[in-house]
Coordinates of C-alpha atoms in Angstrom, one line a residue:
X1 CA 304.5 -41.7 65.1
X2 CA 305.9 -44.3 67.5
X3 CA 307.2 -41.4 69.9
X4 CA 303.7 -39.6 69.5
X5 CA 302.1 -43.4 70.2
X6 CA 302.6 -44.0 73.8
X7 CA 301.9 -40.2 75.1
X8 CA 298.4 -40.3 72.6
X9 CA 297.3 -43.3 73.8
X10 CA 297.8 -42.0 77.2
X11 CA 294.8 -39.6 76.7
X12 CA 292.8 -41.6 74.1
X13 CA 292.5 -43.4 78.2
X14 CA 292.1 -40.8 79.2
X15 CA 289.2 -39.1 77.2
X16 CA 287.6 -43.0 77.7
X17 CA 287.8 -42.7 80.7
X18 CA 286.3 -38.8 81.2
X19 CA 283.1 -40.0 78.5
X20 CA 282.5 -43.2 81.4
X21 CA 282.7 -42.4 84.3
X22 CA 281.8 -38.3 84.4
X23 CA 277.6 -38.0 84.5
X24 CA 276.1 -35.8 80.9
X25 CA 273.3 -34.7 81.6
X26 CA 269.8 -35.0 79.1
X27 CA 269.8 -33.4 75.2
X28 CA 267.0 -31.3 77.5
X29 CA 264.1 -31.5 78.5
X30 CA 260.2 -29.8 77.4
X31 CA 257.4 -30.3 79.2
X32 CA 254.1 -29.8 77.9
X33 CA 252.1 -26.6 79.8
X34 CA 251.0 -27.4 82.9
X35 CA 247.5 -27.9 83.8
X36 CA 244.7 -28.0 86.1
X37 CA 246.4 -28.2 89.6
X38 CA 242.7 -30.1 91.1
X39 CA 243.2 -32.7 88.3
X40 CA 246.9 -33.2 89.1
X41 CA 246.7 -33.1 92.9
X42 CA 243.6 -35.9 92.6
X43 CA 246.0 -37.6 90.0
X44 CA 248.9 -37.1 92.1
X45 CA 250.2 -39.8 95.3
X46 CA 251.6 -36.9 96.7
X47 CA 252.4 -32.9 96.6
X48 CA 253.8 -31.1 98.5
X49 CA 254.6 -27.2 99.3
X50 CA 258.3 -26.2 100.9
X51 CA 262.0 -25.0 101.1
X52 CA 265.0 -25.9 99.0
X53 CA 267.5 -27.0 101.8
X54 CA 270.2 -29.2 100.2
X55 CA 271.0 -31.3 97.0
X56 CA 273.5 -33.9 97.0
X57 CA 274.5 -36.6 94.7
X58 CA 273.0 -39.9 95.2
X59 CA 275.9 -42.1 94.6
X60 CA 273.9 -44.4 91.9
X61 CA 275.0 -42.7 88.9
X62 CA 275.4 -43.8 85.2
X63 CA 275.2 -41.5 82.0
X64 CA 271.9 -39.8 83.3
X65 CA 273.3 -38.1 87.2
X66 CA 271.0 -38.8 90.1
X67 CA 270.8 -36.4 93.2
X68 CA 269.4 -36.6 96.3
X69 CA 267.6 -33.0 96.9
X70 CA 265.9 -32.5 100.8
X71 CA 262.8 -30.2 101.2
X72 CA 262.2 -28.8 104.4
X73 CA 258.4 -29.1 104.3
X74 CA 255.6 -25.7 104.5
X75 CA 252.1 -28.0 104.1
X76 CA 251.8 -31.1 102.8
X77 CA 248.8 -30.8 100.2
X78 CA 248.0 -34.5 99.7
X79 CA 250.4 -37.2 102.0
X80 CA 252.0 -36.9 105.2
X81 CA 255.5 -38.4 105.0
X82 CA 257.3 -36.1 107.5
X83 CA 258.5 -32.4 108.3
X84 CA 261.5 -32.7 105.8
X85 CA 261.5 -35.2 102.8
X86 CA 264.9 -36.7 100.5
X87 CA 263.2 -36.9 96.6
X88 CA 265.3 -38.5 93.8
X89 CA 265.2 -36.4 90.7
X90 CA 267.9 -35.7 87.8
X91 CA 270.7 -33.1 88.5
X92 CA 270.1 -30.4 86.3
X93 CA 267.4 -29.2 84.3
X94 CA 268.9 -30.9 81.1
X95 CA 267.8 -34.0 81.9
X96 CA 264.7 -33.3 83.2
X97 CA 265.7 -32.7 86.9
X98 CA 265.0 -29.5 90.0
X99 CA 266.3 -26.3 89.4
X100 CA 264.8 -24.6 92.7
X101 CA 267.9 -23.1 94.2
X102 CA 268.9 -24.2 97.7
X103 CA 266.9 -21.4 100.2
X104 CA 263.6 -20.8 97.7
X105 CA 260.1 -22.4 98.3
X106 CA 259.2 -25.3 95.3
X107 CA 255.6 -27.0 95.1
X108 CA 256.2 -30.3 94.5
X109 CA 254.1 -33.4 93.4
X110 CA 255.7 -36.6 93.9
X111 CA 255.8 -40.2 92.1
X112 CA 257.2 -43.5 93.5
X113 CA 259.4 -45.9 92.3
X114 CA 260.8 -48.3 94.3
X115 CA 260.1 -47.8 97.6
X116 CA 261.6 -43.8 97.0
X117 CA 260.6 -40.1 96.8
X118 CA 261.5 -39.1 93.2
X119 CA 260.2 -36.4 91.2
X120 CA 260.9 -34.1 88.1
X121 CA 260.6 -29.9 86.4
X122 CA 257.6 -30.9 85.0
X123 CA 256.4 -32.1 88.7
X124 CA 257.0 -28.6 90.0
X125 CA 254.1 -25.9 90.5
X126 CA 254.2 -22.1 91.4
X127 CA 254.2 -22.7 95.5
X128 CA 251.2 -19.7 96.2
X129 CA 248.6 -21.5 93.5
X130 CA 249.5 -24.8 94.5
X131 CA 248.3 -24.1 97.9
X132 CA 245.2 -22.5 96.6
X133 CA 243.9 -25.1 94.4
X134 CA 244.6 -27.4 97.9
X135 CA 241.9 -25.4 99.0
X136 CA 239.9 -25.9 95.7
X137 CA 238.1 -22.8 94.3
X138 CA 237.0 -19.1 95.7
X139 CA 233.1 -19.3 94.7
X140 CA 231.0 -16.2 93.4
X141 CA 229.0 -14.9 95.6
X142 CA 226.9 -13.0 93.0
X143 CA 226.8 -14.7 90.2
X144 CA 227.5 -12.5 87.6
X145 CA 229.7 -13.8 84.8
X146 CA 232.1 -11.4 84.0
X147 CA 234.9 -13.4 82.4
X148 CA 235.5 -16.5 80.6
X149 CA 239.5 -18.4 81.8
X150 CA 240.3 -21.6 79.1
X151 CA 243.5 -23.1 79.4
X152 CA 245.8 -24.4 77.8
X153 CA 246.5 -28.2 78.8
X154 CA 242.7 -28.3 80.2
X155 CA 240.3 -29.3 78.8
X156 CA 237.6 -26.9 81.0
X157 CA 236.1 -24.0 79.8
X158 CA 235.5 -21.8 83.6
X159 CA 233.1 -18.6 84.3
X160 CA 234.4 -16.4 86.7
X161 CA 232.1 -12.7 88.4
X162 CA 234.3 -10.3 88.1
X163 CA 236.4 -11.0 91.6
X164 CA 238.3 -13.7 89.8
X165 CA 235.8 -16.0 91.8
X166 CA 233.8 -18.8 90.4
X167 CA 230.1 -19.0 89.1
X168 CA 230.6 -22.1 87.1
X169 CA 232.2 -24.6 84.6
X170 CA 231.1 -25.6 81.4
X171 CA 232.6 -29.2 81.7
X172 CA 230.6 -32.0 82.8
X173 CA 234.5 -32.9 84.6
X174 CA 233.1 -36.8 83.4
X175 CA 233.6 -36.7 79.5
X176 CA 237.1 -34.6 78.7
X177 CA 236.3 -35.6 75.2
X178 CA 234.0 -32.7 74.8
X179 CA 236.6 -29.8 75.5
X180 CA 240.2 -29.1 73.8
X181 CA 242.8 -27.0 75.2
X182 CA 240.6 -23.3 75.9
X183 CA 242.7 -20.9 74.6
X184 CA 241.6 -18.6 72.1
X185 CA 241.8 -19.8 69.5
X186 CA 239.5 -22.5 69.9
X187 CA 237.0 -20.5 71.5
X188 CA 235.0 -18.0 69.8
X189 CA 232.1 -15.0 70.6
X190 CA 228.7 -15.5 68.0
X191 CA 227.8 -12.2 66.8
X192 CA 225.9 -10.2 69.1
X193 CA 227.5 -12.1 72.6
X194 CA 224.4 -14.4 73.1
X195 CA 226.2 -17.2 72.6
X196 CA 230.2 -19.0 72.0
X197 CA 231.4 -21.4 70.3
X198 CA 234.3 -23.8 71.4
X199 CA 236.1 -26.4 69.1
X200 CA 236.3 -29.5 71.3
X201 CA 239.0 -32.5 70.2
X202 CA 236.2 -34.5 67.9
X203 CA 233.4 -31.3 67.4
X204 CA 232.3 -27.8 68.1
X205 CA 230.4 -27.1 70.8
X206 CA 228.0 -23.5 71.0
X207 CA 226.9 -22.1 74.5
X208 CA 224.5 -20.7 75.2
X209 CA 225.7 -18.0 77.4
X210 CA 222.5 -16.6 79.0
X211 CA 222.2 -19.9 80.5
X212 CA 225.5 -21.4 80.3
X213 CA 224.3 -24.2 79.1
X214 CA 225.5 -27.1 75.7
X215 CA 223.0 -25.1 73.0
X216 CA 224.1 -28.1 70.3
X217 CA 227.1 -30.1 68.8
X218 CA 228.6 -30.7 65.2
X219 CA 230.9 -33.8 65.0
X220 CA 234.0 -32.8 63.0
X221 CA 236.3 -34.3 60.7
X222 CA 238.9 -37.1 62.5
X223 CA 241.7 -34.2 61.2
X224 CA 240.4 -31.4 62.2
X225 CA 239.8 -32.1 66.0
X226 CA 243.7 -31.3 66.3
X227 CA 244.7 -29.5 63.2
X228 CA 242.2 -27.0 63.8
X229 CA 244.1 -23.4 64.1
X230 CA 241.2 -21.3 64.3
X231 CA 237.4 -20.7 64.9
X232 CA 235.0 -18.3 64.3
X233 CA 231.3 -18.2 64.2
X234 CA 229.5 -16.1 62.0
X235 CA 225.5 -16.1 63.2
X236 CA 224.4 -15.5 66.5
X237 CA 222.6 -18.9 66.9
X238 CA 225.6 -20.3 66.2
X239 CA 225.3 -22.0 63.3
X240 CA 227.2 -20.9 61.4
X241 CA 231.5 -21.1 62.3
X242 CA 234.4 -21.3 60.4
X243 CA 237.8 -23.1 60.7
X244 CA 241.3 -22.6 60.1
X245 CA 243.2 -26.2 58.9
X246 CA 246.5 -26.4 57.9
X247 CA 246.8 -28.0 54.7
X248 CA 249.5 -28.9 52.2
X249 CA 251.1 -25.6 50.7
X250 CA 249.3 -23.8 53.2
X251 CA 246.0 -23.1 55.2
X252 CA 241.9 -24.1 54.5
X253 CA 238.8 -21.6 55.6
X254 CA 236.8 -24.0 56.1
X255 CA 232.9 -23.9 57.1
X256 CA 232.6 -26.2 60.1
X257 CA 228.9 -27.5 59.7
X258 CA 229.0 -28.1 55.0
X259 CA 232.9 -29.5 56.1
X260 CA 233.2 -26.7 52.3
X261 CA 236.5 -25.5 51.6
X262 CA 236.1 -21.3 51.5
X263 CA 239.5 -20.1 50.6
X264 CA 242.8 -21.7 50.0
X265 CA 245.7 -18.8 52.2
X266 CA 249.7 -18.6 51.4
X267 CA 250.2 -19.9 54.6
X268 CA 249.7 -22.1 56.8
X269 CA 248.8 -20.0 60.2
X270 CA 246.1 -17.7 60.1
X271 CA 243.2 -15.5 62.2
X272 CA 240.3 -15.0 61.6
X273 CA 239.0 -11.6 61.2
X274 CA 235.0 -10.6 59.9
X275 CA 235.6 -9.5 56.4
X276 CA 239.4 -10.4 56.0
X277 CA 241.7 -13.6 57.0
X278 CA 245.0 -12.7 58.0
X279 CA 247.8 -15.7 57.0
X280 CA 251.7 -15.6 57.8
X281 CA 254.5 -18.8 58.4
X282 CA 255.7 -19.8 61.6
X283 CA 259.0 -18.3 61.1
X284 CA 257.2 -14.3 60.1
X285 CA 258.9 -14.1 57.0
X286 CA 255.9 -12.9 54.9
X287 CA 251.8 -11.8 56.3
X288 CA 249.3 -11.5 53.7
X289 CA 245.9 -9.8 54.0
X290 CA 242.7 -12.3 52.0
X291 CA 239.2 -10.5 51.6
X292 CA 237.0 -13.1 52.3
X293 CA 234.2 -11.2 49.8
X294 CA 236.5 -10.4 46.8
X295 CA 239.1 -13.6 47.2
X296 CA 241.8 -11.4 46.5
X297 CA 245.1 -11.7 48.7
X298 CA 247.4 -8.3 49.8
X299 CA 250.8 -9.1 51.2
X300 CA 251.5 -7.1 54.4
X301 CA 254.8 -7.8 55.6
X302 CA 258.3 -10.0 54.2
X303 CA 261.5 -11.1 56.3
X304 CA 263.3 -11.5 52.7
X305 CA 266.5 -12.0 55.2
X306 CA 265.5 -13.9 57.3
X307 CA 266.2 -11.7 59.9
X308 CA 265.8 -12.5 63.9
X309 CA 262.6 -11.0 64.6
X310 CA 259.4 -11.6 65.5
X311 CA 256.1 -11.3 63.8
X312 CA 252.5 -11.3 65.4
X313 CA 249.4 -10.6 63.4
X314 CA 245.6 -9.1 64.4
X315 CA 243.0 -8.3 62.5
X316 CA 240.4 -5.8 63.7
X317 CA 236.8 -7.8 64.1
X318 CA 235.4 -5.2 63.3
X319 CA 236.8 -3.4 60.4
X320 CA 239.5 -4.3 57.3
X321 CA 241.9 -3.5 59.4
X322 CA 245.8 -5.6 60.8
X323 CA 247.8 -5.0 63.4
X324 CA 251.0 -6.8 63.5
X325 CA 254.4 -6.4 65.9
X326 CA 257.5 -7.3 64.9
X327 CA 260.3 -7.6 67.2
X328 CA 263.9 -7.3 66.4
X329 CA 266.4 -9.2 68.0
X330 CA 269.7 -8.0 67.9
X331 CA 272.7 -9.3 68.4
X332 CA 274.8 -8.7 71.4
X333 CA 271.2 -5.5 71.9
X334 CA 268.1 -5.0 73.7
X335 CA 265.0 -6.5 72.2
X336 CA 262.9 -2.8 70.5
X337 CA 259.4 -3.4 68.7
X338 CA 257.0 -1.5 66.3
X339 CA 253.2 -1.8 66.3
X340 CA 252.2 -1.6 63.0
X341 CA 248.2 -0.7 61.9
X342 CA 247.6 -1.6 58.1
X343 CA 244.9 0.0 56.4
X344 CA 242.0 -2.7 54.6
X345 CA 244.1 -1.4 51.4
X346 CA 247.2 -3.1 52.7
X347 CA 249.3 0.0 53.2
X348 CA 250.7 1.3 56.2
X349 CA 248.7 3.7 58.2
X350 CA 250.2 4.4 61.1
X351 CA 253.3 3.0 63.0
X352 CA 254.7 3.1 67.2
X353 CA 257.2 2.7 68.7
X354 CA 257.4 0.3 71.4
X355 CA 261.3 0.5 73.6
X356 CA 260.7 -3.3 74.5
X357 CA 260.1 -6.8 73.7
X358 CA 256.3 -7.0 72.4
X359 CA 253.9 -9.7 72.4
X360 CA 250.7 -11.0 70.6
X361 CA 248.4 -7.7 69.6
X362 CA 244.9 -8.0 71.1
X363 CA 242.4 -5.8 69.8
X364 CA 239.5 -4.5 72.5
X365 CA 237.2 -2.7 69.9
X366 CA 237.3 -1.0 66.6
X367 CA 239.8 1.4 67.6
X368 CA 241.7 0.3 71.4
X369 CA 244.4 -2.5 71.1
X370 CA 246.8 -3.5 73.5
X371 CA 250.1 -4.8 72.9
X372 CA 251.8 -6.7 76.4
X373 CA 255.3 -6.3 77.1
X374 CA 258.7 -6.9 79.0
X375 CA 261.2 -3.8 80.0
X376 CA 264.6 -5.3 80.1
X377 CA 265.0 -2.0 81.7
X378 CA 263.2 -3.5 85.1
X379 CA 266.0 -5.6 87.1
X380 CA 263.1 -8.7 87.0
X381 CA 262.0 -8.2 83.4
X382 CA 259.0 -6.7 84.6
X383 CA 256.1 -6.6 82.8
X384 CA 253.8 -3.7 81.1
X385 CA 251.2 -3.4 78.5
X386 CA 251.1 -0.9 75.9
X387 CA 247.5 0.3 74.9
X388 CA 247.2 2.0 71.7
X389 CA 244.4 4.3 70.1
X390 CA 245.0 4.0 66.6
X391 CA 241.8 6.7 66.2
X392 CA 243.6 9.4 68.2
X393 CA 246.7 7.5 68.1
X394 CA 247.4 7.6 72.0
X395 CA 249.5 5.0 73.3
X396 CA 248.7 4.5 77.8
X397 CA 251.0 2.1 79.5
X398 CA 250.0 0.4 82.1
X399 CA 253.0 -0.7 84.6
X400 CA 253.4 -4.3 86.6
X401 CA 251.5 -6.1 83.5
X402 CA 252.1 -9.6 84.6
X403 CA 250.4 -11.6 81.5
X404 CA 251.0 -11.8 77.9
X405 CA 247.8 -12.5 76.9
X406 CA 245.1 -10.2 77.9
X407 CA 241.4 -9.8 77.1
X408 CA 239.0 -6.3 77.5
X409 CA 237.2 -3.7 76.3
X410 CA 237.4 0.4 76.0
X411 CA 237.6 0.2 79.8
X412 CA 239.4 -2.7 81.6
X413 CA 241.6 -5.6 81.2
X414 CA 242.4 -9.0 82.0
X415 CA 245.2 -11.2 82.2
X416 CA 246.0 -14.5 83.7
X417 CA 250.6 -14.8 85.0
X418 CA 251.5 -18.4 86.7
X419 CA 247.9 -18.5 88.9
X420 CA 247.3 -15.0 89.5
X421 CA 244.0 -13.0 88.0
X422 CA 244.6 -9.3 86.8
X423 CA 242.6 -6.9 85.9
X424 CA 244.0 -3.9 84.6
X425 CA 241.3 -0.1 85.1
X426 CA 241.9 1.6 81.3
X427 CA 240.0 4.5 82.6
X428 CA 243.0 5.5 85.9
X429 CA 245.4 3.0 84.9
X430 CA 245.4 1.0 87.9
X431 CA 246.6 -2.7 88.0
X432 CA 245.7 -5.2 90.5
X433 CA 245.5 -9.0 91.2
X434 CA 242.4 -9.4 92.3
X435 CA 242.3 -13.9 92.6
X436 CA 244.0 -16.7 91.8
X437 CA 242.8 -19.8 89.4
X438 CA 244.3 -23.3 90.3
X439 CA 245.8 -23.3 86.3
X440 CA 249.3 -22.0 85.6
X441 CA 248.4 -22.5 81.8
X442 CA 244.9 -20.3 82.4
X443 CA 244.9 -17.5 79.5
X444 CA 241.5 -14.7 80.0
X445 CA 239.6 -15.2 76.4
X446 CA 236.7 -12.4 76.9
X447 CA 234.6 -11.0 78.7
X448 CA 231.2 -11.2 79.2
X449 CA 229.1 -7.9 78.8
X450 CA 225.9 -7.8 80.5
X451 CA 225.3 -11.0 81.8
X452 CA 222.6 -12.0 84.3
X453 CA 223.6 -14.2 87.7
X454 CA 223.3 -17.4 87.0
X455 CA 223.3 -20.3 89.9
X456 CA 226.7 -21.0 91.3
X457 CA 228.0 -23.7 90.4
X458 CA 231.0 -26.2 90.8
X459 CA 229.7 -29.0 89.0
X460 CA 231.0 -30.9 92.6
X461 CA 231.7 -34.3 90.5
X462 CA 235.3 -35.3 90.1
X463 CA 238.3 -34.4 87.6
X464 CA 238.3 -34.9 84.7
X465 CA 238.4 -39.5 84.3
X466 CA 237.3 -39.5 87.6
X467 CA 240.3 -41.1 88.4
X468 CA 241.5 -40.3 92.2
X469 CA 244.9 -42.0 93.3
X470 CA 245.4 -42.7 97.4
X471 CA 247.0 -40.7 99.1
X472 CA 250.9 -41.8 100.5
X473 CA 251.3 -42.1 104.4
X474 CA 254.0 -43.4 106.2
X475 CA 251.8 -46.8 105.8
X476 CA 253.2 -47.3 102.5
X477 CA 257.2 -48.4 103.0
X478 CA 258.3 -45.0 101.8
X479 CA 262.2 -44.2 102.8
X480 CA 261.3 -40.1 102.7
X481 CA 264.6 -39.3 104.8
X482 CA 268.0 -41.3 104.1
X483 CA 269.8 -41.8 106.7
X484 CA 272.3 -38.4 108.4
X485 CA 272.9 -35.2 106.6
X486 CA 274.3 -36.6 104.0
X487 CA 277.1 -35.2 102.3
X488 CA 277.7 -31.0 101.8
X489 CA 275.2 -29.4 98.7
X490 CA 276.4 -30.1 95.2
X491 CA 277.7 -26.5 94.8
X492 CA 280.4 -26.6 96.6
X493 CA 281.0 -30.3 96.6
X494 CA 283.2 -32.5 94.6
X495 CA 281.6 -35.1 92.2
X496 CA 283.8 -37.7 92.1
X497 CA 283.6 -39.1 88.8
X498 CA 285.9 -35.6 88.1
X499 CA 288.3 -36.7 90.9
X500 CA 289.0 -39.2 89.4
X501 CA 288.8 -37.7 85.7
X502 CA 291.6 -35.2 87.2
X503 CA 293.2 -37.8 88.5
X504 CA 294.1 -40.0 85.0
X505 CA 294.8 -36.6 83.0
X506 CA 297.2 -35.5 85.6
X507 CA 298.9 -39.9 85.5
X508 CA 298.3 -40.0 81.8
X509 CA 299.7 -35.9 81.0
X510 CA 302.7 -37.2 83.3
X511 CA 303.2 -40.4 81.9
X512 CA 303.6 -38.7 77.9
X513 CA 305.6 -36.2 79.5
X514 CA 307.9 -39.0 80.8
X515 CA 307.7 -41.2 77.7
X516 CA 308.4 -38.1 76.0
X517 CA 311.7 -36.9 77.4
X518 CA 313.4 -40.4 77.4
X519 CA 312.5 -40.5 73.4
X520 CA 313.7 -37.6 73.2
X521 CA 317.0 -38.2 75.0
X522 CA 317.3 -41.7 73.8
X523 CA 317.0 -39.9 70.3
X524 CA 319.4 -37.3 70.5
X525 CA 322.4 -39.9 71.4
X526 CA 324.1 -41.8 68.3
X527 CA 323.2 -44.8 67.3
X528 CA 325.8 -48.1 66.5
X529 CA 324.9 -47.7 62.8
X530 CA 326.5 -44.4 62.7
X531 CA 329.2 -44.7 65.2

């Protein structure tokens, strides 16, 4: 042990040097879904679209390494600090640093710390969508509502015409508490199609789709505003609305007007159909069918072994059938999916193989269900849309589809991906981008059938909350560009801490080797006692 002590000590010193000197990324970076970019522009002091041209060590690294990212400006969306800027951020994506490769375009919201420009991974945006947001929405020329759009992180619902232009917003923009995220689970078309139920953070709002005005508002219990998973409008005038909220040991189906629990469901998640509710858990281990009229519970699907699978159910909006997508993720293999159609008895009525990674199915009507999927045989993992007619068993594929969530009817489908509004013609099979929306979390919620023209209105009010931050200018004293061109990019440079670490390790190994050889030599000689 004495002979090993000194080399071991040297090794420990080397390891400690590594721990202290070598910068380490954060454990992970978690960003919320990007919201309405118009509001983000108003709230930020500066925003820019440009090209990433350099990345170098800032020299300010402690435990969380920082880098300087140099950007050649294509256009200032807000503010103006010159044609080239240096932005401070963490050195990798794990620490919420910028991940845009050298030579590629970036859309970026900027902040200020001291007199330096800063940003992070959560402040990036798709360049063309950010530019579109700066221009403002394209306003409708017809005023005919055709498509309702929400956003996962945006307290607003937008009404578009068939070309993707804005007709109006179903919000006041000054009262964000009247709106929740505009996801599919928070909206429900009432029977007859004349009214829409929408869950806000505090209440249920009923909108008249003929006038696009608020018809009524019902307060929700305090716990329900954020805990409601899905709502279902059950009457034409919107007076009866049910919702699902997670409870102890499962989920509860609740009448919003009375607050009474209609049913207790076995799983914590649920989707409401016309005559039944599909209940399931987060891991997709079990999927059950709850019959609203009889109260019977039937098991549709079980994954008892807990294999690596994705399970996405959807009840038919007209009858008692259920669509369920199961995606298998084999180790070292390519994901493949199956679409199951369950009869109201709980038995499998049909199944369709989908040789791709599929997502949540969406019923267009009683017979047609669409399933978005990613084609891993294509270089960019392009999307495509499977359209299945369960009455005839026919399957059509729309290549070039871009969106994971889809809405539509038997003739056309809509989806939104990274701010682009996509339309698919189910008759011709053509897919086209019809517009851009300034919200990268936007979701196409439903197609409005036979709506009459209304007055086109952007509601010209400031964004939600009325916050408008003044833009940055050179007079603000910001150091937008560090002196000189700086060292070469980090991809081609060697970090000083790593040089020190390698030097210490080398010296430690050499010293350890010398000590070991000396001790071995001394140990091989006879001691005084032996002589």
